[in-house]
CSV table of N, CA and C and ligand atoms in Angstrom, one decimal:
chain,number,residue,atom,x,y,z
A,46,MET,N,66.5,104.7,91.1
A,46,MET,CA,66.0,105.9,90.3
A,46,MET,C,64.5,105.8,90.3
A,47,LYS,N,63.9,107.0,90.5
A,47,LYS,CA,62.5,107.1,90.6
A,47,LYS,C,61.8,107.2,89.3
A,48,ILE,N,61.9,106.0,88.5
A,48,ILE,CA,61.3,106.0,87.2
A,48,ILE,C,60.6,104.6,87.1
A,49,LYS,N,59.5,104.6,86.3
A,49,LYS,CA,58.8,103.3,86.1
A,49,LYS,C,58.1,103.3,84.8
A,50,LEU,N,58.1,102.1,84.1
A,50,LEU,CA,57.3,102.0,82.9
A,50,LEU,C,55.9,101.5,83.2
A,51,ILE,N,54.9,102.1,82.7
A,51,ILE,CA,53.5,101.7,83.0
A,51,ILE,C,52.9,101.2,81.7
A,52,ASP,N,52.4,100.0,81.7
A,52,ASP,CA,51.7,99.5,80.6
A,52,ASP,C,50.2,99.8,80.7
A,53,PHE,N,49.6,100.3,79.6
A,53,PHE,CA,48.2,100.7,79.6
A,53,PHE,C,47.4,99.5,79.0
A,54,THR,N,46.2,99.4,79.5
A,54,THR,CA,45.3,98.4,78.9
A,54,THR,C,44.7,98.9,77.6
A,55,ILE,N,44.8,98.1,76.6
A,55,ILE,CA,44.2,98.5,75.3
A,55,ILE,C,42.8,98.0,75.1
A,56,MET,N,41.9,98.9,74.9
A,56,MET,CA,40.6,98.5,74.6
A,56,MET,C,40.5,98.4,73.0
A,57,GLY,N,40.7,97.2,72.6
A,57,GLY,CA,40.7,97.0,71.1
A,57,GLY,C,39.5,96.3,70.6
A,58,ASP,N,39.1,96.6,69.4
A,58,ASP,CA,38.1,95.7,68.7
A,58,ASP,C,38.5,95.8,67.2
A,59,GLU,N,37.6,95.3,66.4
A,59,GLU,CA,37.9,95.3,65.0
A,59,GLU,C,38.1,96.6,64.3
A,60,ARG,N,37.7,97.7,65.0
A,60,ARG,CA,37.9,99.1,64.5
A,60,ARG,C,39.3,99.6,64.8
A,61,GLY,N,40.0,99.0,65.8
A,61,GLY,CA,41.3,99.5,66.2
A,61,GLY,C,41.4,99.6,67.7
A,62,SER,N,42.2,100.5,68.2
A,62,SER,CA,42.6,100.5,69.6
A,62,SER,C,42.3,101.8,70.3
A,63,LEU,N,42.1,101.7,71.6
A,63,LEU,CA,41.8,102.9,72.4
A,63,LEU,C,42.4,102.7,73.8
A,64,ILE,N,43.0,103.7,74.2
A,64,ILE,CA,43.6,103.7,75.6
A,64,ILE,C,43.0,104.9,76.4
A,65,ALA,N,42.5,104.6,77.6
A,65,ALA,CA,42.0,105.7,78.4
A,65,ALA,C,43.0,105.9,79.6
A,66,LEU,N,43.3,107.2,79.8
A,66,LEU,CA,44.1,107.6,80.9
A,66,LEU,C,43.3,108.2,82.0
A,67,GLU,N,43.4,107.7,83.2
A,67,GLU,CA,42.5,108.3,84.3
A,67,GLU,C,43.4,108.6,85.5
A,68,GLU,N,43.2,109.8,86.0
A,68,GLU,CA,44.1,110.2,87.2
A,68,GLU,C,43.8,109.4,88.4
A,69,ASN,N,44.9,109.0,89.0
A,69,ASN,CA,44.9,108.2,90.2
A,69,ASN,C,44.4,106.8,90.0
A,70,HIS,N,44.3,106.4,88.7
A,70,HIS,CA,44.1,105.0,88.3
A,70,HIS,C,45.4,104.6,87.6
A,71,ASN,N,45.3,104.6,86.2
A,71,ASN,CA,46.6,104.2,85.5
A,71,ASN,C,47.6,105.4,85.4
A,72,VAL,N,47.1,106.6,85.7
A,72,VAL,CA,48.0,107.8,85.9
A,72,VAL,C,48.1,108.0,87.4
A,73,PRO,N,49.3,107.7,88.0
A,73,PRO,CA,49.3,107.7,89.5
A,73,PRO,C,49.4,109.0,90.2
A,74,PHE,N,48.7,110.0,89.7
A,74,PHE,CA,48.7,111.3,90.4
A,74,PHE,C,47.6,112.2,89.9
A,75,ASP,N,47.3,113.3,90.6
A,75,ASP,CA,46.3,114.3,90.1
A,75,ASP,C,46.9,115.0,88.9
A,76,VAL,N,46.2,115.0,87.8
A,76,VAL,CA,46.8,115.7,86.6
A,76,VAL,C,46.4,117.2,86.5
A,77,LYS,N,47.4,118.0,86.6
A,77,LYS,CA,47.1,119.5,86.5
A,77,LYS,C,47.5,120.1,85.2
A,78,ARG,N,48.3,119.3,84.4
A,78,ARG,CA,48.8,119.9,83.2
A,78,ARG,C,49.1,118.8,82.2
A,79,VAL,N,48.8,119.1,80.9
A,79,VAL,CA,49.2,118.2,79.8
A,79,VAL,C,49.9,119.0,78.8
A,80,TYR,N,51.1,118.6,78.3
A,80,TYR,CA,51.7,119.3,77.2
A,80,TYR,C,52.2,118.2,76.2
A,81,TYR,N,52.5,118.7,75.0
A,81,TYR,CA,53.1,117.7,74.0
A,81,TYR,C,54.1,118.4,73.2
A,82,ILE,N,55.1,117.6,72.8
A,82,ILE,CA,56.2,118.0,72.0
A,82,ILE,C,56.1,117.3,70.7
A,83,PHE,N,56.2,118.1,69.6
A,83,PHE,CA,56.1,117.5,68.3
A,83,PHE,C,56.8,118.4,67.3
A,84,GLY,N,57.0,117.9,66.1
A,84,GLY,CA,57.8,118.6,65.1
A,84,GLY,C,59.2,118.9,65.5
A,85,THR,N,59.7,118.0,66.3
A,85,THR,CA,61.1,118.2,66.8
A,85,THR,C,62.1,117.9,65.6
A,86,LYS,N,63.0,118.8,65.4
A,86,LYS,CA,63.9,118.8,64.3
A,86,LYS,C,64.9,117.6,64.5
A,87,LYS,N,65.4,117.1,63.4
A,87,LYS,CA,66.4,116.0,63.4
A,87,LYS,C,67.6,116.4,64.2
A,88,ASP,N,68.1,115.4,65.0
A,88,ASP,CA,69.3,115.6,65.8
A,88,ASP,C,69.2,116.5,67.0
A,89,VAL,N,68.0,117.0,67.3
A,89,VAL,CA,67.8,117.9,68.4
A,89,VAL,C,67.8,117.1,69.7
A,90,ARG,N,68.4,117.6,70.7
A,90,ARG,CA,68.4,117.0,72.1
A,90,ARG,C,67.8,118.1,73.0
A,91,ARG,N,66.8,117.7,73.8
A,91,ARG,CA,66.1,118.7,74.6
A,91,ARG,C,66.2,118.2,76.1
A,92,GLY,N,65.6,119.0,76.9
A,92,GLY,CA,65.5,118.6,78.3
A,92,GLY,C,66.7,119.3,79.0
A,93,TYR,N,67.7,118.6,79.4
A,93,TYR,CA,68.9,119.1,80.1
A,93,TYR,C,68.4,119.8,81.4
A,94,HIS,N,67.6,119.1,82.2
A,94,HIS,CA,67.2,119.6,83.4
A,94,HIS,C,66.6,118.5,84.3
A,95,ALA,N,66.4,118.8,85.6
A,95,ALA,CA,65.7,118.0,86.5
A,95,ALA,C,64.6,118.9,87.1
A,96,HIS,N,63.6,118.2,87.8
A,96,HIS,CA,62.6,118.9,88.5
A,96,HIS,C,62.8,118.7,90.0
A,97,ARG,N,62.5,119.8,90.8
A,97,ARG,CA,62.6,119.6,92.2
A,97,ARG,C,61.5,118.9,92.8
A,98,ASP,N,60.3,119.1,92.3
A,98,ASP,CA,59.1,118.5,92.9
A,98,ASP,C,58.0,118.4,91.8
A,99,LEU,N,58.1,117.4,91.0
A,99,LEU,CA,57.1,117.2,89.9
A,99,LEU,C,57.0,115.7,89.5
A,100,LYS,N,55.8,115.2,89.4
A,100,LYS,CA,55.6,113.9,88.8
A,100,LYS,C,55.2,114.1,87.4
A,101,GLN,N,55.7,113.3,86.5
A,101,GLN,CA,55.3,113.4,85.1
A,101,GLN,C,55.2,112.0,84.5
A,102,LEU,N,54.3,111.8,83.6
A,102,LEU,CA,54.1,110.6,82.8
A,102,LEU,C,54.2,110.9,81.4
A,103,ALA,N,55.3,110.4,80.7
A,103,ALA,CA,55.6,110.7,79.3
A,103,ALA,C,55.1,109.5,78.4
A,104,ILE,N,54.4,109.9,77.4
A,104,ILE,CA,53.9,108.8,76.5
A,104,ILE,C,54.2,109.3,75.0
A,105,CYS,N,54.8,108.4,74.2
A,105,CYS,CA,54.9,108.7,72.8
A,105,CYS,C,53.7,108.2,72.1
A,106,THR,N,52.8,109.2,71.8
A,106,THR,CA,51.5,108.8,71.2
A,106,THR,C,51.7,108.5,69.7
A,107,SER,N,52.8,108.9,69.2
A,107,SER,CA,53.2,108.6,67.8
A,107,SER,C,54.7,108.6,67.7
A,108,GLY,N,55.2,107.7,66.9
A,108,GLY,CA,56.6,107.7,66.6
A,108,GLY,C,57.4,107.3,67.8
A,109,SER,N,58.7,107.8,67.9
A,109,SER,CA,59.5,107.3,69.0
A,109,SER,C,60.5,108.4,69.4
A,110,CYS,N,61.0,108.3,70.6
A,110,CYS,CA,62.2,109.1,71.1
A,110,CYS,C,62.8,108.4,72.2
A,111,LYS,N,64.0,108.9,72.6
A,111,LYS,CA,64.7,108.2,73.7
A,111,LYS,C,64.9,109.2,74.8
A,112,PHE,N,65.0,108.7,76.0
A,112,PHE,CA,65.3,109.5,77.2
A,112,PHE,C,66.6,109.0,77.8
A,113,LEU,N,67.5,110.0,78.2
A,113,LEU,CA,68.6,109.7,79.1
A,113,LEU,C,68.1,110.1,80.5
A,114,LEU,N,68.2,109.2,81.4
A,114,LEU,CA,67.7,109.6,82.8
A,114,LEU,C,68.9,109.3,83.7
A,115,ASP,N,69.1,110.3,84.7
A,115,ASP,CA,70.3,110.3,85.5
A,115,ASP,C,69.9,110.8,86.9
A,116,ASP,N,70.1,109.9,87.9
A,116,ASP,CA,69.8,110.3,89.3
A,116,ASP,C,71.0,110.8,90.0
A,117,GLY,N,72.0,111.1,89.3
A,117,GLY,CA,73.3,111.6,89.9
A,117,GLY,C,74.2,110.5,90.2
A,118,GLN,N,73.7,109.2,90.2
A,118,GLN,CA,74.6,108.1,90.5
A,118,GLN,C,74.6,107.1,89.3
A,119,ASN,N,73.4,106.9,88.8
A,119,ASN,CA,73.2,105.9,87.7
A,119,ASN,C,72.5,106.6,86.5
A,120,LYS,N,72.9,106.2,85.3
A,120,LYS,CA,72.3,106.7,84.1
A,120,LYS,C,71.6,105.6,83.4
A,121,GLN,N,70.4,105.9,82.8
A,121,GLN,CA,69.7,104.9,82.1
A,121,GLN,C,69.1,105.4,80.8
A,122,HIS,N,69.1,104.7,79.7
A,122,HIS,CA,68.5,105.1,78.4
A,122,HIS,C,67.3,104.3,78.2
A,123,ILE,N,66.2,105.0,77.9
A,123,ILE,CA,64.9,104.3,77.7
A,123,ILE,C,64.3,104.8,76.4
A,124,GLU,N,63.9,103.9,75.5
A,124,GLU,CA,63.2,104.3,74.3
A,124,GLU,C,61.7,104.2,74.5
A,125,LEU,N,61.0,105.3,74.1
A,125,LEU,CA,59.5,105.2,74.1
A,125,LEU,C,59.1,105.1,72.6
A,126,ASN,N,58.4,104.1,72.3
A,126,ASN,CA,58.1,103.9,70.9
A,126,ASN,C,56.7,103.3,70.7
A,127,SER,N,55.8,103.5,71.7
A,127,SER,CA,54.5,102.9,71.6
A,127,SER,C,53.5,103.7,72.5
A,128,PRO,N,52.3,104.0,72.0
A,128,PRO,CA,51.3,104.7,72.8
A,128,PRO,C,50.8,103.8,73.9
A,129,THR,N,51.3,102.5,74.0
A,129,THR,CA,50.7,101.6,75.0
A,129,THR,C,51.4,101.6,76.3
A,130,HIS,N,52.5,102.4,76.4
A,130,HIS,CA,53.1,102.5,77.7
A,130,HIS,C,53.6,103.9,78.0
A,131,GLY,N,53.8,104.2,79.3
A,131,GLY,CA,54.2,105.5,79.6
A,131,GLY,C,55.4,105.4,80.6
A,132,LEU,N,56.2,106.5,80.6
A,132,LEU,CA,57.4,106.5,81.5
A,132,LEU,C,57.0,107.5,82.6
A,133,LEU,N,57.0,107.0,83.8
A,133,LEU,CA,56.7,107.8,85.0
A,133,LEU,C,58.1,108.3,85.6
A,134,ILE,N,58.2,109.6,85.8
A,134,ILE,CA,59.5,110.2,86.3
A,134,ILE,C,59.1,111.0,87.5
A,135,GLU,N,59.7,110.7,88.6
A,135,GLU,CA,59.5,111.6,89.8
A,135,GLU,C,60.8,111.7,90.6
A,136,GLY,N,60.9,112.6,91.5
A,136,GLY,CA,62.1,112.8,92.2
A,136,GLY,C,63.1,113.5,91.4
A,137,LEU,N,64.3,113.6,92.0
A,137,LEU,CA,65.4,114.4,91.3
A,137,LEU,C,66.0,113.5,90.2
A,138,VAL,N,65.6,113.7,89.0
A,138,VAL,CA,66.1,112.9,87.9
A,138,VAL,C,66.4,113.9,86.7
A,139,TRP,N,67.7,113.9,86.4
A,139,TRP,CA,68.1,114.7,85.2
A,139,TRP,C,67.6,114.0,83.9
A,140,ARG,N,67.0,114.7,83.0
A,140,ARG,CA,66.6,114.1,81.8
A,140,ARG,C,67.0,114.8,80.5
A,141,GLU,N,67.3,114.0,79.5
A,141,GLU,CA,67.6,114.6,78.2
A,141,GLU,C,66.8,113.7,77.2
A,142,MET,N,66.2,114.3,76.2
A,142,MET,CA,65.4,113.5,75.2
A,142,MET,C,66.1,113.7,73.9
A,143,TYR,N,66.2,112.6,73.1
A,143,TYR,CA,66.9,112.7,71.8
A,143,TYR,C,66.4,111.6,70.9
A,144,ASP,N,67.0,111.6,69.7
A,144,ASP,CA,66.6,110.6,68.7
A,144,ASP,C,65.0,110.6,68.4
A,145,PHE,N,64.5,111.8,68.3
A,145,PHE,CA,63.1,111.9,68.0
A,145,PHE,C,62.8,111.5,66.5
A,146,SER,N,61.9,110.7,66.3
A,146,SER,CA,61.5,110.3,64.9
A,146,SER,C,60.7,111.5,64.4
A,147,GLU,N,60.6,111.6,63.1
A,147,GLU,CA,60.0,112.8,62.4
A,147,GLU,C,58.5,112.9,62.9
A,148,ASP,N,57.9,111.7,63.1
A,148,ASP,CA,56.4,111.7,63.4
A,148,ASP,C,56.2,111.7,65.0
A,149,CYS,N,57.3,111.9,65.7
A,149,CYS,CA,57.1,111.8,67.2
A,149,CYS,C,56.2,112.9,67.8
A,150,VAL,N,55.2,112.4,68.6
A,150,VAL,CA,54.4,113.3,69.4
A,150,VAL,C,54.6,112.7,70.8
A,151,LEU,N,55.3,113.5,71.6
A,151,LEU,CA,55.6,113.1,73.0
A,151,LEU,C,54.7,113.9,73.9
A,152,MET,N,53.7,113.2,74.5
A,152,MET,CA,52.7,113.8,75.4
A,152,MET,C,53.1,113.6,76.8
A,153,VAL,N,53.0,114.6,77.6
A,153,VAL,CA,53.5,114.5,79.0
A,153,VAL,C,52.3,115.0,79.9
A,154,LEU,N,52.0,114.2,80.9
A,154,LEU,CA,51.0,114.6,81.9
A,154,LEU,C,51.8,114.9,83.2
A,155,ALA,N,51.4,116.0,83.9
A,155,ALA,CA,52.2,116.4,85.0
A,155,ALA,C,51.2,116.7,86.2
A,156,ASP,N,51.8,116.6,87.4
A,156,ASP,CA,50.9,116.8,88.6
A,156,ASP,C,51.0,118.2,89.1
A,157,ASN,N,51.6,119.1,88.3
A,157,ASN,CA,51.6,120.5,88.7
A,157,ASN,C,51.6,121.5,87.5
A,158,TYR,N,51.3,122.7,87.8
A,158,TYR,CA,51.3,123.7,86.7
A,158,TYR,C,52.8,124.0,86.4
A,159,TYR,N,53.0,124.7,85.3
A,159,TYR,CA,54.4,125.1,84.9
A,159,TYR,C,54.9,126.1,85.9
A,160,THR,N,56.1,125.8,86.4
A,160,THR,CA,56.7,126.6,87.4
A,160,THR,C,58.2,126.7,87.1
A,161,ALA,N,58.7,127.8,86.6
A,161,ALA,CA,60.1,127.9,86.1
A,161,ALA,C,61.0,127.6,87.3
A,162,ASN,N,60.6,128.0,88.5
A,162,ASN,CA,61.5,127.7,89.7
A,162,ASN,C,61.7,126.3,90.0
A,163,ASP,N,60.9,125.4,89.5
A,163,ASP,CA,61.0,124.0,89.8
A,163,ASP,C,62.1,123.3,89.0
A,164,TYR,N,62.6,124.0,88.0
A,164,TYR,CA,63.6,123.4,87.1
A,164,TYR,C,65.0,123.6,87.7
A,165,ILE,N,65.8,122.6,87.6
A,165,ILE,CA,67.2,122.7,87.8
A,165,ILE,C,67.9,122.6,86.5
A,166,ARG,N,68.4,123.6,85.9
A,166,ARG,CA,68.9,123.5,84.5
A,166,ARG,C,70.5,123.5,84.5
A,167,ASP,N,71.1,123.5,85.6
A,167,ASP,CA,72.6,123.4,85.7
A,167,ASP,C,72.9,122.1,86.3
A,168,TYR,N,73.8,121.3,85.6
A,168,TYR,CA,74.1,119.9,86.1
A,168,TYR,C,74.8,119.9,87.4
A,169,GLU,N,75.7,120.8,87.6
A,169,GLU,CA,76.5,120.9,88.9
A,169,GLU,C,75.5,121.2,90.0
A,170,GLN,N,74.6,122.1,89.8
A,170,GLN,CA,73.6,122.4,90.8
A,170,GLN,C,72.7,121.2,91.1
A,171,PHE,N,72.4,120.4,90.0
A,171,PHE,CA,71.6,119.2,90.2
A,171,PHE,C,72.3,118.2,91.1
A,172,LEU,N,73.6,118.0,90.9
A,172,LEU,CA,74.4,117.1,91.7
A,172,LEU,C,74.4,117.6,93.2
A,173,GLN,N,74.5,118.9,93.4
A,173,GLN,CA,74.5,119.4,94.8
A,173,GLN,C,73.2,119.1,95.4
A,174,GLU,N,72.1,119.3,94.7
A,174,GLU,CA,70.8,119.1,95.3
A,174,GLU,C,70.5,117.6,95.6
A,175,VAL,N,71.1,116.7,94.7
A,175,VAL,CA,71.0,115.3,94.9
A,175,VAL,C,71.7,114.9,96.2
A,176,ALA,N,72.9,115.5,96.4
A,176,ALA,CA,73.7,115.2,97.6
A,176,ALA,C,73.0,115.7,98.8
A,177,TYR,N,72.4,116.8,98.8
A,177,TYR,CA,71.7,117.4,99.9
A,177,TYR,C,70.5,116.6,100.3
A,178,ASP,N,69.8,116.0,99.2
A,178,ASP,CA,68.6,115.3,99.4
A,178,ASP,C,68.8,113.9,100.0
A,179,SER,N,70.0,113.4,99.8
A,179,SER,CA,70.2,112.0,100.3
A,179,SER,C,70.9,111.9,101.7
B,452,T46,C1,60.3,117.9,80.9
B,452,T46,C2,60.5,117.5,79.5
B,452,T46,C3,60.2,116.0,79.3
B,452,T46,C4,55.7,126.4,79.2
B,452,T46,O1,55.4,127.7,79.1
B,452,T46,N1,54.8,125.6,79.8
B,452,T46,C5,55.0,124.3,80.0
B,452,T46,O2,54.1,123.6,80.5
B,452,T46,C6,56.2,123.7,79.5
B,452,T46,C7,56.5,122.2,79.6
B,452,T46,C8,57.1,124.6,78.8
B,452,T46,N2,56.8,125.9,78.7
B,452,T46,C9,57.7,126.7,77.9
B,452,T46,C10,59.1,126.9,78.6
B,452,T46,C11,60.0,127.1,77.4
B,452,T46,O3,60.0,128.5,77.0
B,452,T46,O4,58.0,126.1,76.7
B,452,T46,C12,59.3,126.3,76.3
B,452,T46,C13,60.0,124.9,76.0
B,452,T46,O5,60.1,124.2,77.3
B,452,T46,P1,61.5,123.4,77.7
B,452,T46,O6,62.6,124.1,77.1
B,452,T46,O7,61.5,123.3,79.2
B,452,T46,O8,61.2,122.0,76.9
B,452,T46,P2,62.0,120.7,77.1
B,452,T46,O9,61.6,119.8,76.0
B,452,T46,O10,63.4,120.9,77.3
B,452,T46,O11,61.4,120.0,78.5
B,452,T46,C14,60.0,119.6,78.6
B,452,T46,C15,59.5,120.1,79.9
B,452,T46,O12,59.7,121.5,80.1
B,452,T46,C16,60.1,119.4,81.1
B,452,T46,O13,59.3,119.6,82.3
B,452,T46,O14,60.4,117.2,81.8
B,452,T46,O15,59.9,118.2,78.5
């Protein structure tokens, strides 16, 4: 599955901590877009899609949430609960996000602008495109 956890270097001193994100350094792509998800209601599950051609790096800058990731053959659950690491997702990966804490701020960096056509929102269609891709 084309996913990876990236640990960020913390620049800490007696005042606290700081993390810098730099494109093509610790963010392994050109960053065209940043969005963040917050104020997610209890028991909400979001996502339910894959992307045809998009690299994304998801970071919980506050609180926690979980990802279900599925490449059509294997499923994996990953919890993001620290601003010190990010989840890189690329390729055809179905994702669902759930168990958002009340204070969760999920920030996502992406290598392209928002394009509705890049989304596969039907799971059967996703499986067909995975089969065609391999
Ligand atoms: C993803 C997961 C992790 C925009 O207009 N521009 C944007 O850049 C985005 C991301 C969304 N939107 C609109 C489209 C919908 O009307 O905002 C609304 C909510 O988006 P969506 O239902 O796709 O949100 P999630 O939480 O299901 O998925 C989002 C991203 O869309 C997706 O790329 O990988 O977060």
